[in-house]
XYZ file of C-alpha atoms in Angstrom:
220
model
C 117.298 83.253 133.508
C 116.042 83.925 129.730
C 112.518 82.641 130.759
C 112.365 84.800 133.976
C 113.376 87.803 132.400
C 111.048 87.321 129.569
C 108.001 86.396 131.777
C 108.836 89.899 133.802
C 109.334 91.693 130.861
C 105.751 90.307 129.281
C 104.290 91.397 132.605
C 105.543 94.841 132.323
C 104.665 95.358 128.648
C 101.105 93.925 129.039
C 100.526 96.356 131.960
C 100.284 93.786 134.686
C 103.329 95.626 136.160
C 102.890 99.330 136.053
C 105.559 102.174 136.124
C 106.399 102.898 139.398
C 105.337 99.400 140.888
C 108.060 97.341 142.845
C 109.121 93.971 141.534
C 108.858 91.233 143.987
C 111.756 90.731 146.294
C 114.521 88.441 145.069
C 113.638 85.777 147.405
C 109.880 86.063 146.414
C 110.866 85.934 142.757
C 113.419 82.820 143.430
C 110.660 80.722 144.973
C 107.927 81.806 142.805
C 110.090 80.783 139.489
C 111.947 78.088 141.170
C 115.419 79.370 140.172
C 118.443 80.445 142.088
C 118.853 84.105 143.357
C 121.706 84.567 141.172
C 119.222 83.959 138.135
C 117.085 86.504 139.698
C 119.819 89.015 139.556
C 120.790 88.288 136.228
C 116.982 88.514 134.858
C 116.593 91.967 136.968
C 119.582 92.913 135.157
C 118.741 92.383 131.858
C 115.394 94.474 132.456
C 117.517 96.991 133.669
C 119.585 97.020 130.626
C 116.400 96.866 128.591
C 115.551 100.386 130.316
C 112.373 98.441 132.011
C 113.269 98.846 135.837
C 115.490 100.646 137.730
C 117.267 99.532 140.650
C 117.376 101.751 144.182
C 119.861 101.028 146.865
C 118.156 98.928 149.604
C 114.767 99.570 148.211
C 114.426 96.798 145.070
C 113.778 97.164 141.631
C 111.021 99.422 140.008
C 109.224 99.468 136.857
C 110.058 102.406 134.532
C 107.536 103.713 131.870
C 108.278 101.496 128.936
C 110.907 103.125 126.518
C 113.611 102.003 124.022
C 117.405 103.118 124.190
C 116.778 104.372 120.691
C 115.670 107.848 119.276
C 112.681 107.979 116.982
C 113.049 104.790 114.690
C 110.641 106.195 112.231
C 108.838 103.698 109.832
C 111.364 100.638 110.260
C 108.960 97.773 109.170
C 107.591 95.070 111.843
C 108.810 92.210 109.777
C 112.544 94.050 110.013
C 112.347 94.063 113.784
C 110.929 90.615 114.118
C 113.659 89.126 112.049
C 116.347 91.003 114.305
C 114.757 89.625 117.339
C 114.833 85.959 116.039
C 118.440 86.360 115.269
C 119.264 87.552 118.773
C 117.319 84.549 120.421
C 119.615 82.497 118.076
C 122.722 84.198 119.188
C 121.668 83.779 122.624
C 121.256 80.145 122.114
C 124.989 79.837 120.755
C 127.149 82.921 122.266
C 126.240 82.308 126.030
C 128.081 79.086 125.749
C 130.505 80.420 123.344
C 131.780 83.025 126.419
C 131.750 80.232 128.838
C 134.035 77.965 126.724
C 136.257 80.980 125.749
C 136.904 81.750 129.531
C 138.508 78.162 129.907
C 140.057 78.139 126.411
C 141.281 81.416 125.263
C 145.290 81.870 124.492
C 147.073 85.003 125.144
C 146.595 85.801 121.461
C 142.904 85.378 121.725
C 142.868 87.753 124.404
C 144.693 90.324 122.415
C 142.026 90.000 119.497
C 139.201 90.580 122.050
C 141.017 93.696 123.586
C 142.100 94.994 120.077
C 138.236 94.870 118.926
C 136.997 96.812 121.947
C 139.920 99.585 121.337
C 138.772 99.831 117.859
C 135.133 100.271 118.918
C 136.309 102.722 121.092
C 138.211 104.508 118.521
C 135.152 104.063 115.833
C 133.144 105.977 118.504
C 135.306 108.705 119.268
C 135.892 109.306 115.769
C 132.207 108.613 114.453
C 133.413 106.045 111.887
C 132.265 102.417 111.168
C 131.371 100.864 114.475
C 129.548 97.721 113.167
C 132.956 95.952 112.183
C 134.580 96.224 115.450
C 131.472 95.008 117.198
C 131.446 91.941 115.131
C 135.111 91.471 115.511
C 134.691 91.379 119.270
C 132.160 88.315 118.915
C 134.148 86.445 116.245
C 137.055 86.912 118.539
C 135.342 85.139 121.412
C 134.165 82.370 119.108
C 137.647 81.785 118.060
C 138.549 81.629 121.690
C 136.512 78.592 121.969
C 138.946 76.622 119.797
C 135.929 75.258 118.131
C 135.990 76.379 114.522
C 132.012 75.912 114.177
C 131.071 79.044 116.412
C 132.988 81.072 114.096
C 131.525 79.689 111.089
C 128.070 80.354 112.582
C 128.773 84.049 113.056
C 130.347 84.037 109.487
C 126.846 82.864 108.288
C 125.169 85.364 110.055
C 127.598 88.201 108.592
C 126.468 91.693 109.184
C 123.010 90.572 110.338
C 124.641 89.327 113.690
C 124.849 93.214 114.501
C 121.233 94.689 114.177
C 121.833 98.372 114.514
C 123.628 98.128 110.798
C 119.851 97.867 109.652
C 119.145 101.502 111.560
C 120.185 104.948 110.361
C 122.951 105.857 112.511
C 121.208 109.054 113.691
C 118.555 107.086 115.395
C 120.840 105.466 117.967
C 120.796 107.165 121.609
C 123.820 108.749 122.230
C 124.879 106.632 124.984
C 124.108 103.509 123.239
C 127.710 102.726 122.154
C 129.169 103.749 125.594
C 126.756 101.067 126.876
C 128.140 98.532 124.435
C 131.643 99.307 125.117
C 131.078 98.688 128.943
C 129.339 95.473 128.195
C 131.984 94.288 125.999
C 134.529 95.183 128.660
C 132.586 93.217 131.526
C 132.567 89.953 129.020
C 136.294 90.431 128.113
C 137.105 90.584 131.795
C 135.338 87.585 132.757
C 136.841 85.810 129.825
C 140.197 86.920 130.981
C 139.907 85.689 134.424
C 138.885 82.155 133.760
C 135.560 82.487 134.906
C 132.859 80.781 133.059
C 129.681 81.769 134.896
C 130.678 85.633 134.824
C 131.207 85.354 131.063
C 128.098 83.458 130.329
C 126.149 85.765 132.637
C 127.697 89.067 131.103
C 127.045 87.843 127.381
C 123.513 86.750 128.338
C 122.917 90.149 129.695
C 124.292 91.835 126.540
C 122.488 90.323 124.077
C 119.227 89.617 126.210
C 119.046 93.513 126.615
C 119.546 93.929 122.809
C 116.626 91.310 122.340
C 114.507 93.295 124.806
C 115.179 96.613 123.293
C 113.992 95.522 119.721
C 111.122 93.404 121.133
C 109.896 96.684 122.424
C 109.704 98.055 118.805
C 107.807 94.820 117.804
C 105.158 95.435 120.349
């Protein structure tokens, strides 16, 4: 899925797919890329999360004017953006599998920790307090739910670098950004609670791939 979403994103960024263009049908993309329709749907969802396409009921997916879900970022350095994208790519390689494992290994206590982090993020959003700590706590709780300590150690090594918005002024976040993060966290949590590894992995990939695409837009 990542390769397909990245390929389509490149087509959009480089102007071969222009605003208003309709993406090829699900069947056409599936045949051309040699992947399942599920993979195509996940790729389109990642592009939608990145603000690159919109889906219209019964009509398909259409390219939007390239944009980012951040407000004016001002003079953020290219090297900083590149580093953020690299870290998100690394997290994609690790945390998608972590979510899948967590769905089959989590305990009730693990689920309580995940729920607590979501509630803390919602409270931080409402009260305009630090929202990075509960965001990171969510991902650490999923890592712990794998029952494999190396997933947690991986996130510990990254520390606050795992949450890239820490490096941006809070005023530069779009008003609905944290709402979106909270919804994505809830979808991952629900898949883990349901014991559905495919859905848990897909939602985690969508969550991190959407972030990667938004920051990649800044680099380009």
